[in-house]
Tab-separated table of C-alpha atoms in Angstrom:
chain	number	residue	atom	x	y	z
Y	1	MET	CA	-175.411	-6.985	147.866
Y	2	LYS	CA	-173.462	-9.590	149.725
Y	3	LYS	CA	-174.366	-13.277	150.033
Y	4	SER	CA	-172.849	-16.251	151.794
Y	5	PHE	CA	-172.518	-19.857	150.773
Y	6	ARG	CA	-175.546	-21.906	151.741
Y	7	PRO	CA	-174.684	-25.596	151.574
Y	8	SER	CA	-177.087	-28.074	149.996
Y	9	ALA	CA	-178.227	-30.835	152.270
Y	10	ARG	CA	-176.718	-33.173	149.690
Y	11	LEU	CA	-173.313	-32.133	150.999
Y	12	ILE	CA	-173.644	-34.696	153.786
Y	13	GLY	CA	-173.919	-37.531	151.247
Y	14	THR	CA	-170.961	-36.059	149.383
Y	15	ILE	CA	-168.854	-36.161	152.551
Y	16	GLY	CA	-169.884	-39.664	153.360
Y	17	GLU	CA	-170.179	-41.508	150.038
Y	18	ASP	CA	-167.750	-39.587	147.856
Y	19	ILE	CA	-164.901	-39.030	150.289
Y	20	ILE	CA	-164.857	-42.210	152.407
Y	21	LYS	CA	-163.613	-44.968	150.150
Y	22	ASP	CA	-166.007	-47.914	150.948
Y	23	MET	CA	-168.048	-49.569	153.687
Y	24	HIS	CA	-164.945	-51.193	155.178
Y	25	ALA	CA	-163.327	-47.709	155.444
Y	26	ALA	CA	-166.523	-46.433	157.074
Y	27	VAL	CA	-166.350	-49.064	159.850
Y	28	VAL	CA	-162.654	-48.186	160.326
Y	29	GLU	CA	-163.519	-44.500	160.757
Y	30	LEU	CA	-166.035	-45.316	163.484
Y	31	VAL	CA	-163.441	-47.440	165.291
Y	32	LYS	CA	-161.001	-44.598	165.173
Y	33	ASN	CA	-163.653	-42.356	166.737
Y	34	SER	CA	-163.889	-44.813	169.619
Y	35	TYR	CA	-160.119	-44.671	170.011
Y	36	ASP	CA	-160.241	-40.889	170.095
Y	37	ALA	CA	-162.885	-41.152	172.877
Y	38	ASP	CA	-160.329	-42.953	175.018
Y	39	ALA	CA	-162.253	-46.264	174.969
Y	40	ASN	CA	-160.388	-49.464	175.868
Y	41	ASP	CA	-162.895	-51.549	173.996
Y	42	VAL	CA	-165.114	-51.153	170.940
Y	43	ILE	CA	-167.731	-53.703	169.923
Y	44	ILE	CA	-169.071	-53.934	166.342
Y	45	THR	CA	-172.259	-55.952	166.062
Y	46	PHE	CA	-173.877	-57.168	162.813
Y	47	ASP	CA	-177.589	-58.221	163.097
Y	48	ALA	CA	-180.810	-58.158	161.050
Y	49	THR	CA	-184.396	-57.196	161.613
Y	50	GLU	CA	-187.330	-59.629	161.119
Y	51	ASP	CA	-187.782	-58.268	157.609
Y	52	ASN	CA	-184.095	-58.738	156.770
Y	53	ARG	CA	-182.893	-55.169	157.146
Y	54	LEU	CA	-179.394	-54.558	158.307
Y	55	LEU	CA	-178.735	-53.621	161.978
Y	56	LEU	CA	-175.174	-52.548	162.628
Y	57	SER	CA	-173.946	-51.082	165.885
Y	58	VAL	CA	-170.660	-49.677	167.114
Y	59	LYS	CA	-170.401	-49.346	170.862
Y	60	ASP	CA	-167.603	-48.048	173.059
Y	61	ALA	CA	-167.020	-47.238	176.720
Y	62	GLY	CA	-165.169	-44.010	176.068
Y	63	HIS	CA	-165.693	-40.627	177.707
Y	64	GLY	CA	-168.924	-39.966	175.727
Y	65	MET	CA	-170.221	-36.584	174.662
Y	66	ARG	CA	-172.212	-33.906	176.498
Y	67	GLU	CA	-175.169	-32.295	174.714
Y	68	GLU	CA	-173.234	-29.125	173.806
Y	69	VAL	CA	-170.473	-31.208	172.323
Y	70	VAL	CA	-172.979	-33.058	170.117
Y	71	ILE	CA	-174.577	-29.829	168.972
Y	72	ASN	CA	-171.481	-27.619	168.565
Y	73	LYS	CA	-168.921	-30.209	167.362
Y	74	TRP	CA	-170.410	-33.518	166.308
Y	75	LEU	CA	-173.085	-31.911	164.180
Y	76	VAL	CA	-170.611	-29.493	162.545
Y	77	PRO	CA	-169.254	-30.994	159.284
Y	78	SER	CA	-165.478	-30.996	159.003
Y	79	THR	CA	-164.930	-29.438	162.384
Y	80	SER	CA	-161.385	-28.579	163.316
Y	81	ASP	CA	-161.905	-29.476	167.012
Y	82	LYS	CA	-159.684	-32.608	166.988
Y	83	LEU	CA	-157.141	-30.863	164.857
Y	84	LYS	CA	-156.845	-28.140	167.469
Y	85	ARG	CA	-156.889	-30.449	170.452
Y	86	ARG	CA	-154.611	-33.105	168.903
Y	87	ILE	CA	-154.426	-35.065	172.202
Y	88	SER	CA	-157.300	-36.818	173.949
Y	89	PRO	CA	-157.857	-36.499	177.769
Y	90	LYS	CA	-156.106	-39.857	178.158
Y	91	GLY	CA	-153.111	-38.681	176.142
Y	92	ARG	CA	-153.810	-40.427	172.822
Y	93	VAL	CA	-152.935	-38.689	169.564
Y	94	MET	CA	-156.259	-38.003	167.757
Y	95	GLN	CA	-156.900	-40.118	164.673
Y	96	GLY	CA	-160.039	-38.453	163.328
Y	97	ARG	CA	-158.555	-35.034	162.779
Y	98	LYS	CA	-160.339	-34.313	159.481
Y	99	GLY	CA	-163.791	-34.121	161.053
Y	100	ILE	CA	-165.515	-36.395	158.514
Y	101	GLY	CA	-165.570	-39.825	160.247
Y	102	ARG	CA	-168.917	-39.387	161.764
Y	103	PHE	CA	-170.580	-39.307	158.353
Y	104	ALA	CA	-169.248	-42.768	157.698
Y	105	ALA	CA	-172.570	-43.964	159.124
Y	106	ALA	CA	-174.338	-42.562	155.981
Y	107	ILE	CA	-172.537	-45.214	153.904
Y	108	LEU	CA	-173.426	-48.076	156.179
Y	109	GLY	CA	-177.166	-47.525	156.399
Y	110	GLU	CA	-180.065	-45.128	155.795
Y	111	LYS	CA	-180.845	-44.379	159.467
Y	112	LEU	CA	-178.724	-43.570	162.477
Y	113	GLU	CA	-179.502	-43.446	166.119
Y	114	LEU	CA	-176.837	-42.057	168.386
Y	115	GLU	CA	-176.785	-42.477	172.163
Y	116	THR	CA	-173.965	-41.009	174.110
Y	117	VAL	CA	-173.485	-40.790	177.914
Y	118	ALA	CA	-171.273	-38.301	179.725
Y	119	ASP	CA	-171.436	-37.307	183.337
Y	120	ASP	CA	-174.747	-39.099	184.135
Y	121	VAL	CA	-176.503	-37.504	181.184
Y	122	LYS	CA	-177.613	-39.356	178.075
Y	123	THR	CA	-177.882	-37.424	174.797
Y	124	SER	CA	-179.872	-39.061	171.956
Y	125	LEU	CA	-180.521	-38.134	168.371
Y	126	SER	CA	-181.962	-39.773	165.237
Y	127	ILE	CA	-180.994	-39.120	161.646
Y	128	ASN	CA	-182.609	-40.291	158.441
Y	129	TRP	CA	-179.947	-39.736	155.765
Y	130	GLU	CA	-182.559	-39.777	153.078
Y	131	ASP	CA	-183.756	-36.375	154.366
Y	132	PHE	CA	-180.542	-34.866	153.045
Y	133	VAL	CA	-181.659	-34.527	149.491
Y	134	GLU	CA	-180.772	-32.053	146.788
Y	135	SER	CA	-184.008	-30.090	147.114
Y	136	LYS	CA	-183.152	-28.947	150.641
Y	137	TYR	CA	-180.539	-26.773	152.251
Y	138	LEU	CA	-178.444	-28.149	155.067
Y	139	ASP	CA	-179.985	-25.790	157.638
Y	140	GLU	CA	-183.498	-26.929	156.637
Y	141	VAL	CA	-182.933	-30.482	157.850
Y	142	LEU	CA	-183.901	-30.450	161.521
Y	143	ILE	CA	-182.648	-33.136	163.912
Y	144	ASP	CA	-184.383	-33.926	167.209
Y	145	ILE	CA	-182.043	-34.112	170.160
Y	146	SER	CA	-183.105	-35.135	173.637
Y	147	THR	CA	-181.363	-35.581	177.000
Y	148	SER	CA	-182.219	-37.534	180.117
Y	149	GLY	CA	-180.566	-38.501	183.347
Y	150	THR	CA	-178.985	-41.955	183.562
Y	151	GLU	CA	-176.854	-44.125	185.759
Y	152	ALA	CA	-175.168	-45.742	182.803
Y	153	GLU	CA	-171.436	-45.674	182.338
Y	154	ASN	CA	-169.944	-43.175	179.944
Y	155	GLY	CA	-169.755	-44.211	176.290
Y	156	THR	CA	-171.215	-43.947	172.802
Y	157	LEU	CA	-173.422	-46.167	170.709
Y	158	PHE	CA	-173.945	-45.812	166.945
Y	159	TYR	CA	-177.034	-47.786	165.951
Y	160	ILE	CA	-177.280	-47.992	162.151
Y	161	GLU	CA	-180.233	-49.449	160.199
Y	162	GLY	CA	-179.887	-50.247	156.529
Y	163	SER	CA	-181.929	-51.757	153.744
Y	164	ASP	CA	-181.979	-55.502	152.800
Y	165	GLU	CA	-179.567	-54.506	149.988
Y	166	LYS	CA	-177.154	-53.199	152.595
Y	167	LEU	CA	-177.473	-56.510	154.478
Y	168	ASP	CA	-176.745	-58.488	151.255
Y	169	LEU	CA	-173.498	-56.566	150.773
Y	170	TRP	CA	-172.032	-58.206	153.842
Y	171	ASN	CA	-171.386	-61.616	152.370
Y	172	ASP	CA	-168.536	-63.995	153.335
Y	173	SER	CA	-165.879	-62.334	151.205
Y	174	GLU	CA	-166.779	-58.807	152.384
Y	175	ILE	CA	-166.810	-59.847	156.074
Y	176	GLU	CA	-163.419	-61.580	155.647
Y	177	TYR	CA	-162.082	-58.395	154.003
Y	178	LEU	CA	-163.378	-56.277	156.870
Y	179	ILE	CA	-161.752	-58.548	159.463
Y	180	LYS	CA	-158.466	-58.375	157.551
Y	181	GLU	CA	-158.752	-54.547	157.328
Y	182	LEU	CA	-159.318	-54.330	161.046
Y	183	ARG	CA	-156.364	-56.601	161.772
Y	184	LYS	CA	-154.127	-54.597	159.443
Y	185	LEU	CA	-155.436	-51.365	161.087
Y	186	LEU	CA	-153.577	-52.250	164.292
Y	187	THR	CA	-149.818	-52.091	164.203
Y	188	PRO	CA	-148.069	-55.471	164.857
Y	189	MET	CA	-145.473	-53.533	166.812
Y	190	ASP	CA	-147.889	-53.647	169.744
Y	191	ASN	CA	-147.091	-57.386	169.938
Y	192	THR	CA	-143.502	-56.491	170.920
Y	193	LYS	CA	-144.435	-54.233	173.831
Y	194	THR	CA	-144.775	-55.148	177.490
Y	195	ASP	CA	-148.155	-54.869	179.227
Y	196	GLU	CA	-146.928	-51.681	180.873
Y	197	GLU	CA	-146.046	-50.102	177.575
Y	198	LYS	CA	-149.292	-51.043	175.835
Y	199	ASP	CA	-152.205	-48.648	175.507
Y	200	GLU	CA	-155.089	-51.110	175.659
Y	201	PHE	CA	-157.487	-50.904	172.782
Y	202	ASN	CA	-159.511	-54.013	171.914
Y	203	ILE	CA	-161.773	-54.516	168.853
Y	204	THR	CA	-164.483	-57.172	168.885
Y	205	VAL	CA	-166.815	-58.075	166.029
Y	206	VAL	CA	-170.056	-59.926	166.903
Y	207	PHE	CA	-172.201	-61.587	164.254
Y	208	LYS	CA	-175.810	-62.461	165.084
Y	209	LYS	CA	-178.646	-62.920	162.636
Y	210	ILE	CA	-176.886	-62.392	159.299
Y	211	LYS	CA	-177.056	-64.158	155.936
Y	212	SER	CA	-173.507	-65.580	156.097
Y	213	GLU	CA	-173.632	-69.084	157.423
Y	214	LYS	CA	-169.864	-69.014	157.935
Y	215	PHE	CA	-169.988	-66.098	160.476
Y	216	GLN	CA	-173.480	-66.729	161.900
Y	217	ASN	CA	-173.351	-66.331	165.759
Y	218	GLU	CA	-169.554	-65.851	165.666
Y	219	THR	CA	-167.612	-63.530	167.930
Y	220	ILE	CA	-164.146	-62.502	166.731
Y	221	GLU	CA	-161.442	-60.721	168.738
Y	222	ILE	CA	-159.411	-58.613	166.352
Y	223	LYS	CA	-155.631	-59.146	166.686
Y	224	PRO	CA	-152.948	-57.502	164.573
Y	225	LEU	CA	-151.420	-59.571	161.787
Y	226	PRO	CA	-148.376	-61.427	163.071
Y	227	LEU	CA	-144.759	-60.407	162.644
Y	228	LEU	CA	-143.220	-63.660	161.610
Y	229	ASP	CA	-139.911	-64.420	163.304
Y	230	TYR	CA	-139.004	-66.934	160.590
Y	231	TYR	CA	-137.804	-64.432	158.011
Y	232	ASP	CA	-134.611	-64.830	155.914
Y	233	TYR	CA	-133.437	-61.220	156.163
Y	234	ARG	CA	-134.440	-58.267	158.289
Y	235	ILE	CA	-133.569	-54.628	158.746
Y	236	SER	CA	-135.097	-52.639	161.587
Y	237	GLY	CA	-134.507	-49.473	163.605
Y	238	LYS	CA	-134.689	-45.708	163.207
Y	239	ILE	CA	-133.743	-43.426	160.339
Y	240	HIS	CA	-133.054	-39.802	161.302
Y	241	PRO	CA	-133.515	-36.810	158.977
Y	242	ASP	CA	-129.813	-35.852	159.366
Y	243	GLY	CA	-128.841	-39.083	157.626
Y	244	THR	CA	-127.814	-41.069	160.709
Y	245	ASN	CA	-129.567	-44.288	161.737
Y	246	SER	CA	-129.753	-47.022	164.387
Y	247	LEU	CA	-130.543	-49.791	161.926
Y	248	ILE	CA	-129.704	-53.470	162.489
Y	249	TYR	CA	-129.358	-55.811	159.530
Y	250	GLN	CA	-129.954	-59.571	160.074
Y	251	ASN	CA	-129.323	-62.543	157.736
Y	252	LYS	CA	-130.784	-65.562	159.465
Y	253	ASN	CA	-129.312	-67.966	156.898
Y	254	SER	CA	-125.739	-66.944	157.792
Y	255	GLY	CA	-126.316	-65.886	161.413
Y	256	ILE	CA	-125.119	-62.347	160.608
Y	257	GLU	CA	-126.422	-59.515	162.763
Y	258	GLU	CA	-124.755	-56.156	162.378
Y	259	ASP	CA	-125.482	-52.426	162.449
Y	260	ALA	CA	-126.080	-50.592	159.170
Y	261	LYS	CA	-124.139	-47.440	159.877
Y	262	GLU	CA	-122.762	-47.458	156.318
Y	263	PHE	CA	-126.270	-46.862	155.001
Y	264	ASN	CA	-126.608	-43.249	153.840
Y	265	PHE	CA	-129.466	-41.775	151.827
Y	266	TYR	CA	-129.393	-38.818	149.494
Y	267	LEU	CA	-132.145	-36.520	148.256
Y	268	ASN	CA	-132.527	-34.491	145.156
Y	269	ASP	CA	-133.741	-30.912	145.022
Y	270	LYS	CA	-137.396	-31.935	144.810
Y	271	GLU	CA	-137.329	-34.332	147.793
Y	272	LYS	CA	-137.560	-33.492	151.560
Y	273	PHE	CA	-137.309	-35.701	154.631
Y	274	THR	CA	-138.153	-34.604	158.247
Y	275	GLY	CA	-138.950	-36.499	161.338
Y	276	ILE	CA	-137.757	-39.838	162.637
Y	277	VAL	CA	-138.959	-42.941	160.780
Y	278	ASN	CA	-139.159	-46.368	162.409
Y	279	VAL	CA	-138.873	-49.310	160.036
Y	280	ASP	CA	-139.139	-53.086	160.406
Y	281	PHE	CA	-138.723	-55.013	157.111
Y	282	ARG	CA	-138.774	-58.825	157.145
Y	283	ILE	CA	-137.885	-60.450	153.879
Y	284	PHE	CA	-138.587	-63.944	152.701
Y	285	ASP	CA	-136.826	-65.769	149.777
Y	286	ARG	CA	-139.872	-67.818	148.834
Y	287	ASP	CA	-137.940	-70.354	146.767
Y	288	PRO	CA	-138.886	-74.016	147.422
Y	289	GLU	CA	-136.095	-74.564	149.947
Y	290	ALA	CA	-137.057	-71.375	151.838
Y	291	ILE	CA	-140.730	-72.342	152.007
Y	292	GLU	CA	-139.767	-75.833	153.336
Y	293	ASN	CA	-137.619	-74.170	156.033
Y	294	LEU	CA	-140.549	-71.849	156.989
Y	295	VAL	CA	-142.871	-74.899	157.287
Y	296	TYR	CA	-140.251	-76.598	159.458
Y	297	GLU	CA	-139.627	-73.598	161.670
Y	298	LEU	CA	-143.341	-72.942	162.228
Y	299	PHE	CA	-143.919	-76.606	163.164
Y	300	ASN	CA	-140.947	-76.593	165.585
Y	301	SER	CA	-142.239	-73.485	167.305
Y	302	GLY	CA	-145.434	-75.296	168.247
Y	303	GLU	CA	-147.606	-73.935	165.415
Y	304	GLU	CA	-150.138	-76.177	163.784
Y	305	LYS	CA	-148.589	-78.181	160.878
Y	306	LEU	CA	-148.861	-76.157	157.658
Y	307	GLY	CA	-148.495	-77.386	154.058
Y	308	LYS	CA	-146.394	-75.512	151.523
Y	309	ASN	CA	-149.443	-73.816	149.986
Y	310	GLU	CA	-150.697	-72.778	153.399
Y	311	ALA	CA	-147.295	-71.266	154.248
Y	312	LYS	CA	-147.372	-69.367	150.958
Y	313	ASN	CA	-150.888	-68.089	151.809
Y	314	LEU	CA	-149.639	-66.924	155.228
Y	315	LEU	CA	-146.877	-64.994	153.543
Y	316	ASN	CA	-149.369	-63.498	151.103
Y	317	ASP	CA	-151.520	-62.302	153.991
Y	318	ILE	CA	-148.714	-60.411	155.719
Y	319	SER	CA	-146.831	-59.221	152.618
Y	320	GLY	CA	-146.603	-55.608	151.565
Y	321	VAL	CA	-145.195	-52.446	153.091
Y	322	SER	CA	-147.592	-50.580	155.414
Y	323	ILE	CA	-147.349	-47.064	156.850
Y	324	PHE	CA	-148.498	-46.511	160.426
Y	325	ARG	CA	-148.936	-43.340	162.457
Y	326	ASN	CA	-149.727	-43.463	166.173
Y	327	ARG	CA	-150.682	-47.152	166.148
Y	328	PHE	CA	-153.018	-47.105	163.103
Y	329	ARG	CA	-152.357	-47.948	159.546
Y	330	ILE	CA	-152.789	-45.301	156.844
Y	331	ARG	CA	-154.758	-46.786	153.931
Y	332	PRO	CA	-154.074	-47.866	151.209
Y	333	TYR	CA	-150.378	-48.651	152.002
Y	334	GLY	CA	-150.148	-52.366	152.665
Y	335	ASP	CA	-153.408	-53.158	150.872
Y	336	ASP	CA	-153.368	-56.196	148.537
Y	337	GLY	CA	-152.076	-55.093	145.164
Y	338	ASN	CA	-150.996	-51.671	146.394
Y	339	ASP	CA	-147.346	-51.679	145.342
Y	340	TRP	CA	-146.663	-48.055	146.191
Y	341	LEU	CA	-142.914	-48.551	146.167
Y	342	SER	CA	-142.991	-50.164	142.713
Y	343	LEU	CA	-141.243	-53.275	144.029
Y	344	ASP	CA	-142.701	-55.664	141.448
Y	345	LYS	CA	-141.893	-53.301	138.527
Y	346	LYS	CA	-138.260	-53.148	139.688
Y	347	ARG	CA	-138.127	-56.938	140.165
Y	348	VAL	CA	-139.248	-57.578	136.588
Y	349	GLN	CA	-136.266	-55.528	135.451
Y	350	ASN	CA	-133.820	-57.398	137.719
Y	351	PRO	CA	-135.400	-60.541	139.229
Y	352	ALA	CA	-132.081	-61.904	140.561
Y	353	GLN	CA	-131.429	-58.930	142.795
Y	354	LYS	CA	-134.685	-57.086	143.527
Y	355	ILE	CA	-137.249	-57.975	146.182
Y	356	GLY	CA	-140.870	-58.453	145.115
Y	357	ALA	CA	-143.893	-57.130	146.927
Y	358	ASN	CA	-144.861	-60.592	148.056
Y	359	GLN	CA	-141.435	-61.205	149.560
Y	360	ILE	CA	-141.530	-58.453	152.172
Y	361	SER	CA	-143.560	-57.802	155.272
Y	362	GLY	CA	-142.726	-54.198	156.067
Y	363	ILE	CA	-143.814	-51.662	158.633
Y	364	ILE	CA	-142.991	-47.945	158.508
Y	365	GLU	CA	-143.942	-45.761	161.460
Y	366	ILE	CA	-144.044	-42.017	160.809
Y	367	GLN	CA	-144.355	-39.138	163.288
Y	368	ASP	CA	-147.168	-36.566	163.554
Y	369	GLU	CA	-147.955	-34.348	160.616
Y	370	GLU	CA	-146.420	-31.343	162.360
Y	371	ILE	CA	-143.090	-33.122	162.676
Y	372	SER	CA	-142.912	-35.320	159.547
Y	373	ASN	CA	-144.844	-32.996	157.231
Y	374	LEU	CA	-146.474	-36.096	155.858
Y	375	VAL	CA	-150.066	-35.049	155.638
Y	376	GLU	CA	-153.003	-37.471	155.235
Y	377	LYS	CA	-155.534	-36.628	152.588
Y	378	SER	CA	-159.036	-35.795	153.694
Y	379	ALA	CA	-160.404	-38.593	151.547
Y	380	ARG	CA	-158.438	-41.129	153.646
Y	381	ASP	CA	-156.800	-42.505	150.549
Y	382	GLY	CA	-153.175	-41.953	151.498
Y	383	LEU	CA	-150.663	-39.133	152.063
Y	384	LYS	CA	-150.480	-35.971	150.040
Y	385	GLU	CA	-148.041	-36.575	147.234
Y	386	ASP	CA	-145.610	-33.675	147.696
Y	387	ALA	CA	-141.821	-33.222	148.305
Y	388	TYR	CA	-142.047	-34.879	151.753
Y	389	TYR	CA	-143.884	-37.915	150.327
Y	390	ASP	CA	-141.374	-38.168	147.532
Y	391	GLY	CA	-138.552	-37.930	150.074
Y	392	LEU	CA	-140.035	-40.827	152.111
Y	393	ILE	CA	-140.310	-42.990	149.018
Y	394	SER	CA	-136.697	-42.107	148.076
Y	395	VAL	CA	-135.260	-42.940	151.536
Y	396	ILE	CA	-137.195	-46.234	151.844
Y	397	SER	CA	-136.243	-47.267	148.270
Y	398	GLN	CA	-132.578	-46.627	148.978
Y	399	LEU	CA	-132.840	-48.635	152.205
Y	400	LEU	CA	-134.336	-51.592	150.341
Y	401	THR	CA	-131.597	-51.311	147.682
Y	402	PHE	CA	-129.037	-51.511	150.540
Y	403	VAL	CA	-130.640	-54.746	151.773
Y	404	GLU	CA	-131.071	-56.121	148.250
Y	405	LEU	CA	-127.318	-55.783	147.530
Y	406	LYS	CA	-126.435	-57.563	150.757
Y	407	ARG	CA	-128.980	-60.328	150.057
Y	408	TYR	CA	-127.854	-60.711	146.461
Y	409	SER	CA	-124.199	-60.916	147.392
Y	410	PHE	CA	-124.960	-63.667	149.935
Y	411	ARG	CA	-127.129	-65.675	147.609
Y	412	GLN	CA	-124.527	-65.516	144.816
Y	413	LYS	CA	-121.735	-66.689	147.154
Y	414	THR	CA	-123.833	-69.582	148.503
Y	415	GLY	CA	-125.328	-70.662	145.188
Y	416	LYS	CA	-128.883	-69.753	146.212
Y	417	GLY	CA	-129.402	-67.033	143.615
Y	418	ARG	CA	-130.306	-67.251	140.009
Y	419	LYS	CA	-127.288	-68.072	137.787
Y	420	THR	CA	-125.992	-64.975	136.024
Y	421	HIS	CA	-124.145	-64.903	132.725
Y	422	VAL	CA	-120.491	-63.837	133.120
Y	423	PHE	CA	-121.003	-60.861	130.834
Y	424	SER	CA	-124.069	-59.790	132.799
Y	425	SER	CA	-122.022	-60.013	136.017
Y	426	GLN	CA	-119.303	-57.743	134.621
Y	427	ILE	CA	-121.899	-55.255	133.442
Y	428	GLU	CA	-123.433	-55.210	136.869
Y	429	VAL	CA	-120.056	-54.408	138.471
Y	430	LEU	CA	-119.515	-51.596	136.019
Y	431	THR	CA	-122.932	-50.070	136.637
Y	432	ASP	CA	-122.908	-50.329	140.419
Y	433	PHE	CA	-122.915	-46.615	141.403
Y	434	SER	CA	-123.787	-47.159	145.045
Y	435	ALA	CA	-120.358	-45.904	146.223
Y	436	VAL	CA	-120.739	-42.790	144.113
Y	437	LYS	CA	-124.204	-42.224	145.415
Y	438	ASN	CA	-122.996	-42.463	149.003
Y	439	LYS	CA	-120.279	-39.918	148.321
C-alpha cells in the first residue's frame, strides 16, 4: 500500500503565524508582493468598523493576476513560481521568492477579501482563516472564486478584517515601529540616484478611524532613513571576491580622502566569499565635541535647530549595520539591538579603539543568491548561517578594523582619543598583527 502526505488545514496557520516573525513583518511581506507586481505605488490603509473591528487594506496598481494565476500559483503554498521566474515583467528582481508572503494576511486579521484585476477581468475570493482548523485537511477547505468584466485599471487589493483585539494591537508605539520598519525597508542609496536611475516605488500609509489619537486621519509618505553627510569618518565602495576593492576612506576632521587599496582581507578554511559587496559605512565619534559639531552642521545646512539630545536620538535612529539586496533590507540586520557584528562586545574589550553599534550607520548591499551564495531563510529572519555568511562577517569585520586603526591613530595624534597608559601603548604595538595578517 502506498500513501501520500495529506496536509492538515492548520498548515496555513503554521506558515503564517509560525514562520513570519510578527505583524510588522506581515505588512512588509505584502508590500514586497506589490513590488514584485511591478507597482509604482502601494497604499496601506488602517481603518475600523462601527463595532471597532480592524479594517486593513493593501492596494497597488501593479499588473494584477488572472484567474488561472490565482488558482494555480497564489493558492499554492510555497510555490516556486517567483524563484523560477526571478525577474518581473518590468525587470525587477523578485523579492517574495519563498512563496509564503501571501499568508502574511492570516497574521493581520481573521478574514481576507482579495480583488485583483488583469486585462479587464476582475478575480475575487474570500477567505476565513478560522476555517483552517486542525480537524480539517487542506483540500477540504473550499474557497469561492468569482470573475467579472471590469474597466478598472490593473492592480491588486488585499482587504483584511480583524477582531477588536487586532485593532487594539496597533497602538502608537506599534504604528511608530511599523513606520520605522517601512523606512528601513527601503535602501537610503536610492537618495543618491538621479531620477533616470531610480525605479519608482512609493509607499503610503493612511490612517482613518483608529484608536490612536496621534495618527488619527494622518497620511504618511514613507521615505528611506537619511544618510547623514555630517559623519566624522566614512568608507564606501566595492569589495570584490578576489580581494581587490574600489574603497574610498574619508576623515572629515582632517580633510583626508584617499583610496583604500592597502586593505586586504583573508579567509580561513571555513569561510567563503563570492559576489561583489557594496558598502557605505558612516561613523560618528559621539563625544560631546562631536555632537556639538553635528548640531552646528545640521543647523548650517538649513535643518531645523536640534538640541544635543535630539541629535543623539537622530544618530540612534540611523545607527546599526543593515544588509540590503535589490533595494530592500533583509531583516533583522539593522534592527534596534541587533548587533550581528558583535561591535559592542568588541568595544567593551577595547573602548579606545573599537567602534560601537551606536556609532555607525552602515549599509551593505549583496548580490543575488545565485551569485553571492548568501541565501535568505524561509522564515525571513536573516541569512543562512553557513560558510558564505561567515565569510561576509569576516570580511566586514576586517574592513571595520581597518577603519578603526586609522581613526584611532588620528584621535591619538590630535588628543581626541582616550588617554592610554604608556605600558598599554607598548603592548598594543607588540600585539598589532595587522601586517602579518595582510601578508
